[in-house]
Coordinates of C-alpha atoms in Angstrom, one line a residue:
M2 CA 31.4 -61.2 34.8
T3 CA 31.9 -57.6 34.8
T4 CA 29.0 -55.9 31.7
H5 CA 26.2 -57.8 31.4
I6 CA 26.3 -59.8 28.1
P7 CA 22.5 -59.3 26.5
R8 CA 20.6 -62.6 25.5
E9 CA 20.3 -62.7 21.9
A10 CA 16.5 -61.7 20.3
Y11 CA 13.7 -64.1 21.6
S12 CA 12.4 -66.5 18.7
S13 CA 8.9 -66.7 18.0
E14 CA 9.0 -70.4 19.5
E15 CA 10.6 -68.8 22.8
L16 CA 8.6 -65.7 23.2
A17 CA 5.1 -68.5 23.3
R18 CA 6.7 -70.4 25.8
L19 CA 7.3 -67.7 28.3
Y20 CA 4.4 -65.6 27.9
P21 CA 1.9 -68.6 27.7
K22 CA -1.7 -67.5 25.8
E23 CA -3.9 -68.4 28.8
L24 CA -2.6 -65.6 30.4
E25 CA -2.3 -61.8 30.0
L26 CA 0.5 -59.9 31.4
Q27 CA -1.0 -56.9 34.4
L28 CA 2.0 -55.3 35.7
V29 CA 5.9 -55.2 35.0
Q30 CA 8.1 -53.8 37.9
I31 CA 11.9 -53.7 37.4
L32 CA 15.1 -53.7 39.6
L33 CA 18.2 -52.6 37.3
R34 CA 21.3 -52.4 38.8
H35 CA 23.1 -49.1 37.8
G36 CA 25.7 -49.4 34.4
E37 CA 29.4 -49.0 34.7
R38 CA 30.8 -46.6 36.6
S39 CA 34.2 -45.8 37.9
P40 CA 35.5 -47.7 41.0
V41 CA 34.3 -46.7 44.4
S42 CA 37.1 -45.5 46.3
P43 CA 40.7 -44.5 44.4
R44 CA 42.2 -48.0 45.5
F45 CA 45.9 -49.3 44.0
Q46 CA 47.1 -45.8 42.4
N47 CA 50.4 -47.5 43.7
A48 CA 50.0 -49.5 40.8
G49 CA 49.4 -47.4 38.0
L50 CA 45.6 -46.8 38.4
R51 CA 44.6 -43.2 37.3
P52 CA 42.8 -41.4 40.1
Y53 CA 41.0 -39.2 37.3
W54 CA 39.4 -41.4 34.3
P55 CA 38.6 -40.0 30.5
Y56 CA 34.9 -41.2 30.5
C57 CA 32.4 -39.4 31.3
K58 CA 31.5 -37.1 28.0
A59 CA 27.7 -36.3 30.9
A60 CA 30.3 -33.7 32.6
T61 CA 30.5 -31.4 29.4
Q62 CA 26.5 -31.5 28.9
L63 CA 25.5 -31.0 32.3
T64 CA 22.5 -29.0 33.6
G65 CA 21.0 -27.0 36.7
V66 CA 18.1 -26.1 37.4
I67 CA 17.5 -21.8 37.7
M68 CA 14.8 -19.6 39.3
A69 CA 14.6 -16.9 36.5
T70 CA 12.4 -14.8 38.4
T71 CA 12.5 -13.5 41.7
D72 CA 8.5 -14.3 42.6
W73 CA 9.4 -17.9 41.5
S74 CA 7.2 -17.5 38.4
N75 CA 9.7 -18.7 36.0
W76 CA 12.7 -21.6 36.2
D77 CA 15.1 -22.0 33.3
Q78 CA 18.5 -24.2 32.9
L79 CA 21.4 -23.4 32.8
K80 CA 23.7 -26.1 30.7
Y81 CA 27.7 -26.1 32.0
R82 CA 30.5 -27.8 31.2
R83 CA 31.9 -28.9 34.6
R84 CA 35.9 -29.6 35.0
L85 CA 38.0 -30.6 38.2
E86 CA 40.4 -28.6 40.3
T87 CA 43.0 -30.0 42.5
F88 CA 46.1 -29.9 44.6
G89 CA 48.9 -28.8 42.2
M90 CA 53.1 -29.9 42.8
D91 CA 53.3 -26.4 44.7
D92 CA 49.3 -27.0 46.6
G93 CA 48.0 -24.3 44.3
P94 CA 45.1 -25.1 42.2
V95 CA 45.1 -27.1 39.0
I96 CA 42.9 -28.9 36.7
A97 CA 42.9 -32.7 37.1
S98 CA 43.5 -34.7 34.0
G99 CA 43.4 -37.6 32.4
P100 CA 45.8 -40.2 31.4
K101 CA 46.4 -38.1 28.2
G102 CA 45.9 -34.9 29.5
E103 CA 42.4 -34.8 29.4
F104 CA 40.6 -31.9 31.2
D105 CA 37.0 -32.3 30.1
A106 CA 34.6 -35.4 30.3
V107 CA 36.6 -36.8 33.3
C108 CA 35.2 -39.1 36.4
S109 CA 36.6 -38.4 39.7
L110 CA 38.0 -41.7 41.9
T111 CA 39.2 -39.1 44.7
T112 CA 36.9 -39.3 47.3
T113 CA 35.0 -35.8 48.1
L114 CA 32.6 -34.9 51.2
V115 CA 29.9 -37.9 52.0
E116 CA 29.1 -39.8 54.5
K117 CA 28.8 -43.2 55.1
G118 CA 27.0 -45.2 52.9
H119 CA 25.3 -48.7 52.4
D120 CA 28.2 -51.1 50.9
A121 CA 31.1 -49.0 53.4
R122 CA 32.5 -52.4 53.9
A123 CA 33.8 -52.5 50.7
G124 CA 34.9 -49.3 51.1
S125 CA 32.3 -47.2 49.2
E126 CA 30.7 -43.9 49.6
L127 CA 26.6 -42.6 49.8
S128 CA 26.6 -38.8 48.5
A129 CA 25.0 -36.8 51.2
I130 CA 23.3 -34.3 48.8
F131 CA 20.0 -33.0 47.3
L132 CA 18.5 -33.9 44.2
P133 CA 16.6 -31.8 42.2
A134 CA 13.6 -31.2 42.7
K135 CA 12.5 -30.5 38.9
G136 CA 14.2 -30.9 35.8
E137 CA 13.9 -34.0 34.0
F138 CA 17.5 -34.6 33.2
A139 CA 19.2 -31.9 36.0
E140 CA 22.7 -33.7 36.6
F141 CA 23.9 -32.5 40.0
T142 CA 26.8 -33.4 42.2
R143 CA 29.8 -36.0 41.4
Q144 CA 31.6 -38.5 43.2
P145 CA 33.5 -41.9 43.6
G146 CA 31.6 -44.4 41.5
E147 CA 30.5 -42.4 38.6
L148 CA 28.8 -43.2 35.5
T149 CA 30.2 -43.7 33.1
D150 CA 30.2 -43.3 29.0
K151 CA 29.9 -46.7 29.3
G152 CA 27.3 -47.3 32.0
R153 CA 25.0 -44.4 29.9
E154 CA 25.3 -46.9 27.0
T155 CA 24.6 -49.9 28.9
T156 CA 21.7 -48.5 30.4
L157 CA 20.0 -46.8 27.2
A158 CA 20.6 -49.9 25.1
L159 CA 18.7 -51.7 28.8
G160 CA 15.4 -49.7 27.6
Q161 CA 16.0 -50.2 24.1
R162 CA 15.1 -54.1 24.8
L163 CA 12.2 -53.7 27.6
R164 CA 10.8 -51.4 25.1
N165 CA 11.6 -54.1 22.2
L166 CA 10.4 -56.7 24.3
Y167 CA 7.0 -55.1 25.7
V168 CA 6.0 -53.0 23.4
D169 CA 7.1 -54.6 20.1
L170 CA 6.7 -57.8 20.8
L171 CA 4.3 -58.0 23.7
R172 CA 2.5 -54.8 22.8
F173 CA 2.0 -55.0 26.3
M174 CA 2.9 -51.1 27.0
P175 CA 1.4 -48.2 24.5
A176 CA 4.0 -47.4 21.3
L177 CA 3.4 -43.5 21.9
I178 CA 2.9 -42.5 25.3
S179 CA 1.2 -38.6 26.6
D180 CA 2.6 -38.6 29.7
S181 CA 4.0 -41.2 31.7
D182 CA 1.9 -41.5 34.7
M183 CA 1.5 -45.2 33.9
I184 CA 5.1 -45.8 34.7
Y185 CA 6.3 -45.6 38.5
L186 CA 9.5 -44.1 38.3
R187 CA 12.1 -44.1 41.8
A188 CA 15.6 -44.1 42.3
T189 CA 18.0 -44.0 45.1
P190 CA 20.0 -40.9 46.3
I191 CA 23.0 -42.1 44.5
P192 CA 23.8 -40.3 41.3
R193 CA 24.4 -43.1 39.6
A194 CA 21.3 -45.0 40.2
L195 CA 18.9 -41.8 39.3
E196 CA 21.5 -41.8 36.3
S197 CA 20.6 -44.9 35.1
V198 CA 16.6 -45.1 35.2
Q199 CA 16.6 -42.0 33.8
Q200 CA 18.6 -43.3 30.7
A201 CA 16.9 -46.8 30.7
F202 CA 13.6 -45.0 30.8
Y203 CA 14.8 -42.5 27.5
G204 CA 15.7 -45.8 25.8
F205 CA 11.8 -47.3 26.5
Y206 CA 10.6 -43.9 25.2
P207 CA 12.8 -42.0 23.3
P208 CA 11.4 -38.6 21.8
T209 CA 9.7 -40.1 19.5
S210 CA 7.7 -42.2 21.1
R211 CA 5.9 -39.2 23.5
T212 CA 3.9 -36.2 22.8
A213 CA 4.7 -33.4 22.4
D214 CA 3.0 -31.8 24.8
F215 CA 4.8 -34.7 27.1
P216 CA 4.5 -33.1 30.9
T217 CA 7.6 -34.0 33.2
P218 CA 7.8 -37.6 34.4
T219 CA 7.2 -38.0 38.4
I220 CA 10.7 -39.9 39.9
I221 CA 10.6 -41.0 43.5
T222 CA 13.7 -40.8 45.9
R223 CA 14.2 -40.8 49.7
T224 CA 16.1 -39.7 51.9
P225 CA 19.5 -41.8 53.0
A226 CA 17.7 -42.7 56.1
D227 CA 14.7 -43.6 54.8
E228 CA 16.0 -44.9 51.5
T229 CA 14.8 -49.3 51.7
L230 CA 15.9 -49.5 47.8
F231 CA 19.0 -50.6 49.1
P232 CA 20.5 -52.9 52.4
N233 CA 21.0 -49.7 54.5
D234 CA 23.2 -50.5 56.6
S235 CA 24.2 -46.8 57.5
N236 CA 20.8 -46.1 58.5
C237 CA 19.8 -49.4 60.7
R238 CA 21.8 -50.2 63.5
R239 CA 21.4 -53.7 63.6
F240 CA 21.1 -54.9 60.1
A241 CA 24.9 -53.3 60.4
H242 CA 25.7 -55.5 63.6
L243 CA 24.0 -58.8 61.6
S244 CA 26.1 -57.5 58.5
R245 CA 28.9 -57.1 60.1
A246 CA 29.0 -60.5 62.1
F247 CA 28.1 -62.4 58.9
A248 CA 30.9 -60.6 57.1
Q249 CA 33.4 -61.5 60.4
R250 CA 31.9 -65.7 59.9
T251 CA 33.0 -65.5 55.9
A252 CA 36.6 -63.8 57.5
D253 CA 36.6 -66.9 59.7
R254 CA 36.2 -69.3 56.9
W255 CA 38.2 -68.1 54.5
N256 CA 41.2 -66.2 55.4
D257 CA 43.4 -68.9 56.5
T258 CA 42.7 -70.9 53.2
D259 CA 44.6 -72.1 50.5
D260 CA 42.6 -69.7 48.0
M261 CA 43.4 -66.3 49.9
R262 CA 47.1 -67.5 50.3
Y263 CA 46.8 -67.0 46.6
L264 CA 45.2 -64.3 46.3
S265 CA 48.1 -62.8 48.6
S266 CA 50.6 -64.2 46.0
L267 CA 49.8 -62.1 43.2
W268 CA 48.5 -59.1 44.6
S269 CA 50.4 -58.5 47.9
K270 CA 52.9 -56.2 46.2
W271 CA 50.3 -53.6 45.6
M272 CA 48.4 -53.9 49.1
P273 CA 49.0 -51.4 51.4
N274 CA 52.9 -52.3 53.4
N275 CA 53.1 -55.8 51.3
A276 CA 50.1 -57.0 53.7
A277 CA 48.5 -60.4 52.9
V278 CA 44.9 -60.5 51.2
A279 CA 42.2 -61.1 53.4
V280 CA 38.4 -61.7 53.4
D281 CA 39.0 -58.3 55.7
S282 CA 42.0 -57.2 54.5
H283 CA 42.4 -53.1 53.7
P284 CA 41.3 -52.8 51.1
R285 CA 38.7 -55.9 51.4
V286 CA 38.6 -58.9 49.1
S287 CA 34.8 -57.0 47.9
G288 CA 36.4 -53.8 47.6
I289 CA 39.5 -55.1 45.2
M290 CA 36.6 -56.7 43.3
D291 CA 35.0 -53.5 42.8
T292 CA 38.3 -52.3 41.2
V293 CA 38.9 -55.1 39.2
N294 CA 35.4 -54.7 38.3
S295 CA 35.3 -51.2 37.6
T296 CA 38.6 -51.3 35.1
D297 CA 37.8 -54.2 33.5
A298 CA 35.0 -52.6 32.1
H299 CA 36.4 -49.7 30.2
G300 CA 39.6 -49.5 28.2
P301 CA 43.4 -49.8 28.0
L302 CA 44.2 -46.7 29.9
T303 CA 42.4 -47.1 33.0
K304 CA 43.9 -51.2 33.5
L305 CA 45.3 -52.7 36.7
P306 CA 48.4 -55.1 36.2
T307 CA 47.5 -58.1 34.3
E308 CA 47.6 -60.3 37.4
F309 CA 44.5 -58.7 39.2
Y310 CA 42.8 -60.6 36.2
D311 CA 44.3 -63.7 37.0
P312 CA 40.6 -65.8 36.2
R313 CA 40.8 -68.0 38.9
A314 CA 41.8 -64.9 41.4
R315 CA 38.4 -63.4 40.0
Q316 CA 36.5 -66.6 40.3
I317 CA 37.9 -66.9 44.2
I318 CA 36.6 -63.0 44.7
D319 CA 33.5 -63.7 42.9
K320 CA 32.5 -66.8 45.7
V321 CA 34.1 -65.4 48.2
S322 CA 32.3 -61.5 48.0
V323 CA 29.2 -63.5 47.5
E324 CA 29.2 -65.2 50.5
E325 CA 30.4 -62.2 52.8
W326 CA 27.8 -59.9 51.4
F327 CA 24.4 -61.9 50.7
S328 CA 24.7 -65.3 52.9
G329 CA 22.7 -64.0 55.4
Y330 CA 19.5 -63.8 53.8
K331 CA 20.2 -67.4 52.5
E332 CA 19.8 -67.9 56.2
S333 CA 18.4 -65.7 58.6
D334 CA 14.8 -64.3 58.5
E335 CA 16.5 -60.9 60.3
Y336 CA 18.8 -60.7 57.5
R337 CA 15.7 -60.4 54.9
M338 CA 13.4 -58.4 57.3
L339 CA 15.9 -55.6 57.5
G340 CA 18.0 -55.8 54.5
I341 CA 15.4 -56.4 52.1
G342 CA 12.2 -57.2 53.6
A343 CA 10.8 -53.8 52.9
L344 CA 11.4 -53.5 49.4
L345 CA 10.1 -56.8 48.6
G346 CA 6.7 -56.1 51.1
D347 CA 6.6 -52.9 48.5
I348 CA 7.1 -55.0 45.8
T349 CA 4.2 -57.1 46.5
A350 CA 1.9 -54.9 48.1
R351 CA 1.9 -52.9 44.4
M352 CA 1.0 -56.8 43.0
A353 CA -1.8 -56.5 45.1
G354 CA -3.0 -53.0 44.7
S355 CA -2.6 -53.4 40.6
V356 CA -5.1 -56.4 41.4
E357 CA -7.8 -54.3 43.6
R358 CA -7.3 -51.7 40.8
N359 CA -7.0 -49.3 44.1
G360 CA -4.3 -46.7 43.7
S361 CA -2.1 -48.7 45.5
D362 CA 0.2 -49.9 42.9
G363 CA 1.8 -46.9 42.9
L364 CA -0.2 -44.4 40.9
L365 CA -1.1 -42.5 44.3
E366 CA 3.0 -41.7 44.4
I367 CA 2.9 -40.8 40.5
G368 CA -0.3 -39.1 39.7
G369 CA -2.2 -35.5 39.8
V370 CA -1.3 -32.4 38.8
D371 CA 1.3 -30.3 40.6
G372 CA 1.0 -30.0 44.3
H373 CA -2.1 -32.7 44.3
L374 CA -1.6 -36.5 44.6
G375 CA -3.7 -39.2 42.3
R376 CA -4.4 -40.4 39.4
G377 CA -2.7 -40.4 35.7
R378 CA -2.6 -36.6 34.3
G379 CA -4.0 -38.6 31.2
G380 CA -7.1 -40.1 33.1
E381 CA -4.4 -43.3 33.7
Q382 CA -5.9 -45.0 37.0
D383 CA -3.6 -47.9 36.8
I384 CA 0.6 -48.4 36.8
K385 CA 2.1 -51.1 34.6
L386 CA 5.1 -50.7 34.5
A387 CA 7.5 -49.9 37.3
L388 CA 11.9 -48.6 36.8
S389 CA 13.5 -48.5 39.7
G390 CA 17.4 -47.9 39.9
C391 CA 19.3 -49.3 42.5
H392 CA 22.4 -51.5 43.0
D393 CA 23.7 -54.5 42.8
T394 CA 23.3 -55.5 46.4
T395 CA 19.6 -55.0 46.1
L396 CA 19.5 -57.8 43.4
A397 CA 21.4 -59.9 44.9
A398 CA 19.3 -59.7 48.3
A399 CA 16.1 -59.9 46.8
L400 CA 17.1 -62.8 44.9
T401 CA 18.8 -64.7 47.6
S402 CA 16.1 -63.8 50.1
L403 CA 13.7 -65.6 47.7
G404 CA 16.0 -68.4 47.1
A405 CA 16.4 -68.1 44.1
Y406 CA 19.9 -66.8 44.0
D407 CA 22.1 -69.9 44.4
V408 CA 25.2 -68.7 42.0
E409 CA 28.6 -67.8 43.6
H410 CA 28.9 -64.6 41.1
W411 CA 28.1 -61.2 41.7
P412 CA 25.4 -59.4 39.9
P413 CA 27.4 -58.0 36.6
F414 CA 26.5 -53.9 35.4
T415 CA 23.0 -53.2 34.0
S416 CA 21.7 -56.2 35.7
H417 CA 18.0 -56.3 36.0
I418 CA 15.1 -58.0 37.5
A419 CA 11.7 -58.4 36.3
F420 CA 8.7 -59.1 38.4
E421 CA 6.0 -59.9 36.3
L422 CA 1.7 -60.2 37.8
F423 CA -0.4 -62.0 35.4
R424 CA -3.5 -63.2 35.7
K425 CA -5.5 -65.5 34.0
K426 CA -7.5 -64.5 30.6
A427 CA -10.7 -66.0 31.9
V428 CA -10.5 -64.0 34.8
S429 CA -12.0 -60.3 34.8
P430 CA -9.6 -57.3 36.9
Q431 CA -11.6 -56.2 39.5
P432 CA -13.6 -53.2 38.2
S433 CA -12.3 -49.5 39.1
A434 CA -15.1 -47.1 40.2
Q435 CA -14.7 -45.2 37.1
P436 CA -13.9 -45.6 33.2
V437 CA -10.4 -44.9 32.5
Q438 CA -10.5 -41.1 30.6
R439 CA -7.3 -41.4 28.8
S440 CA -7.4 -38.2 27.2
A441 CA -8.4 -36.3 30.6
S442 CA -6.3 -32.9 30.5
D443 CA -4.0 -31.5 33.3
E444 CA -7.6 -28.9 33.3
Q445 CA -10.3 -31.4 33.8
I446 CA -8.1 -32.8 36.9
K447 CA -8.0 -29.5 38.3
T448 CA -11.6 -29.1 38.0
R449 CA -12.1 -32.2 39.1
D450 CA -9.7 -31.7 42.3
N451 CA -11.9 -28.5 43.1
V452 CA -15.2 -30.1 43.6
T453 CA -16.7 -29.3 47.1
A454 CA -17.1 -31.6 49.8
T455 CA -21.1 -31.8 48.9
T456 CA -20.1 -33.0 45.8
Q457 CA -18.8 -36.1 45.1
G458 CA -15.9 -35.9 43.6
W459 CA -13.2 -37.8 41.2
W460 CA -11.3 -38.8 44.4
A461 CA -14.2 -39.8 45.8
A462 CA -15.5 -41.9 42.7
L463 CA -11.8 -43.4 42.3
F464 CA -10.7 -44.2 45.8
G465 CA -14.0 -44.0 48.1
K466 CA -13.2 -41.5 49.8
A467 CA -14.5 -37.7 49.4
K468 CA -11.6 -34.9 50.1
T469 CA -12.1 -30.5 49.5
A470 CA -10.1 -29.6 47.9
A471 CA -8.3 -27.5 50.5
T472 CA -7.9 -31.1 52.4
Q473 CA -5.8 -32.2 49.4
D474 CA -3.3 -29.2 49.7
S475 CA -2.7 -29.5 53.1
A476 CA -2.9 -33.0 54.0
P477 CA -1.0 -35.6 52.4
A478 CA -3.4 -37.9 50.3
A479 CA -5.1 -41.0 52.2
V480 CA -3.5 -44.2 51.6
P481 CA -6.1 -46.6 50.1
K482 CA -8.3 -49.7 52.1
G483 CA -7.6 -52.6 50.9
I484 CA -4.8 -55.5 51.0
G485 CA -1.5 -53.8 51.1
R486 CA 0.7 -54.7 53.7
K487 CA -1.7 -57.0 55.4
P488 CA -0.2 -60.2 56.1
L489 CA -2.3 -63.3 54.5
T490 CA -3.1 -64.9 57.3
Q491 CA -4.8 -61.9 58.3
L492 CA -6.6 -61.4 54.5
T493 CA -10.3 -61.6 54.9
P494 CA -11.8 -64.6 52.6
Q495 CA -12.8 -62.1 49.9
Q496 CA -9.6 -60.5 49.3
R497 CA -8.0 -64.0 49.3
E498 CA -10.2 -64.4 46.9
E499 CA -9.5 -61.4 44.5
L500 CA -5.8 -62.5 44.7
R501 CA -7.1 -66.3 43.1
E502 CA -5.8 -66.6 40.0
Y503 CA -3.0 -64.3 39.9
Y504 CA 0.8 -64.9 39.0
V505 CA 3.7 -64.2 39.5
R506 CA 7.5 -64.7 37.5
I507 CA 10.8 -63.5 38.7
R508 CA 13.4 -63.0 35.6
F509 CA 16.8 -61.8 36.2
N510 CA 19.1 -60.7 33.0
D511 CA 16.4 -62.7 31.0
R512 CA 16.5 -66.1 33.1
V513 CA 13.6 -67.1 34.6
M514 CA 14.3 -67.9 37.9
Q515 CA 12.5 -70.4 40.5
V516 CA 11.2 -69.9 44.4
P517 CA 11.5 -73.2 46.0
G518 CA 8.3 -72.4 48.1
C519 CA 6.2 -72.1 44.9
K520 CA 7.6 -76.0 43.7
P521 CA 4.6 -77.9 45.5
A522 CA 1.3 -78.5 43.9
G523 CA -1.2 -75.8 44.5
K524 CA 1.4 -73.2 44.4
H525 CA 1.7 -72.8 40.7
L526 CA 0.3 -72.8 37.1
D527 CA -0.5 -76.2 36.6
G528 CA 2.4 -77.4 34.5
D529 CA 5.2 -73.9 34.9
A530 CA 6.1 -73.6 38.5
S531 CA 8.0 -70.6 37.7
F532 CA 4.7 -69.1 37.6
C533 CA 4.2 -68.7 41.1
T534 CA 0.7 -67.8 42.6
L535 CA 0.2 -64.6 43.8
E536 CA -0.8 -65.7 47.3
A537 CA 1.6 -68.1 47.2
F538 CA 4.0 -65.6 46.2
K539 CA 3.6 -62.8 49.3
S540 CA 3.2 -65.7 51.6
I541 CA 6.7 -66.2 51.3
V542 CA 7.6 -62.8 51.6
D543 CA 5.4 -61.6 54.1
Q544 CA 7.6 -63.7 56.7
Y545 CA 10.1 -61.0 56.2
T546 CA 8.3 -58.1 55.9
P547 CA 8.9 -55.7 58.7
K548 CA 5.9 -53.6 60.1
N549 CA 8.0 -51.0 61.1
W550 CA 11.4 -51.5 59.9
K551 CA 12.8 -48.1 61.6
Q552 CA 11.3 -49.7 64.9
A553 CA 13.1 -53.0 64.1
C554 CA 16.7 -51.4 63.1
A555 CA 16.7 -50.2 66.5
A556 CA 16.5 -53.6 67.9
P557 CA 18.6 -54.2 70.8
L558 CA 22.4 -55.3 69.4
E559 CA 22.9 -58.0 72.5
A560 CA 20.7 -60.0 70.7
P561 CA 22.1 -63.3 68.8
A562 CA 23.5 -62.0 65.4
F563 CA 22.5 -65.8 64.1
P564 CA 19.5 -67.1 64.4
A565 CA 19.3 -70.8 66.3
Q566 CA 19.5 -72.8 63.5
V567 CA 19.1 -71.9 59.5
E568 CA 15.5 -69.8 58.5
P569 CA 16.2 -71.1 54.9
A570 CA 15.1 -68.3 51.9
G571 CA 12.6 -68.9 49.4
Y572 CA 9.5 -71.0 52.0
E573 CA 6.2 -69.6 53.7

């Protein structure tokens, strides 16, 4: 399946079963795959696939951040229309055009200046760009794998569906917001992921649901070298080694089979030098799948020959690609740790921070007026919703590492995972050090920031440590003491007690998923094993949360790539 087909709206009965009265929703963290895009590499142009697609109307509406005065006091935006230039027949410059001669709203499939990225096995690339420091919806350099109009449409619709669930039906999030500091927004450095999370946020909170003085939202990004929001084999040498080993095992297992011969009978005439199709051919099976899925999601002007959409062939490439890319997460703790453990550790730490209400639920990163970290600009002391724009490899890796992904289907475009944290209604949340002041203004917060060291400032009241204004300007915020990433086995009795009566549930594309390690008695909510106790969930994730990801990535390559015996996913 190429594009996710959303389920019909929940009935009242379904909603009551999904959200039992004895539980109260406290935190929702959503990983969303970007929307439909152009292929990540210009394959099969010999089969008639054009290198430029007419599906990017955003190219006529781009915006750049502009310094308006040389003293840095004034910033503005420059709206512009992008046109792509290429070589003409005489080697001179010409404007690239789509299948019907379109010059504007054109997406590129042509490789640009990039560095190899997270899914190099499939021939894709990660753009080496700097994201804008300001500008809510600024657009920057394009690349193969560009988010198309269809991708913007489906991610906008995802945000609208999430709003319907969490605002209209559950009343979990407010209908109108004056800032976004109860929402943790993050994206990978790849533009389609950033644009998709922007579209989803816009669908969740359109302008009509924001106040007139709504400040610029905060979106967290990392440099490619630090990115853990996808399995980062470009910047984790040991993980790249493991990935190649599991990919080679898949090639050895599948290349000499009737399934591969069937694919060759259909597609060899389009392969370079009429080569046989193989897991590790050029292009690889997973690369062929990428182009098939991308073209299938769009219009008739950019389709491959019909044999590429043969149902049996698509079932084969789906099954084989899922094994090539994700079997390591089923079998190896090290694979899980290096590939997705840091992200799942972050997600779980934010759950613990939500329980403790100490700012480590993401508030410290999102909150604070310009130049400062801390509480929300409207006085928020808790994150309630997280939206992270990521990739297919993120979603499948996360689910597989939890033992919750046992299907042979690649995650469709605009798929999402919702990690929902609940508490029993009889349980009182941990008291914060100061009551929430929802009406606090930026000026009020600045005043608190300037309190001297001899006075108990707002930071100390909220997080237990006084700081002078000078210290806040010159040093990073202190990480709140608490549970964080500390393994369950190292928690004090009091800390373990704080986690009791909290539950975690996972939904993938609105389908409830089951973590096998949560099935035993005492590991889940009585009567429903899909509600994993937070203790059990954390204990499972602890098994592969890295203590130092970069250090683990530098482990010797000579060590065996495969564990001595299979280490099943989803258990403590």
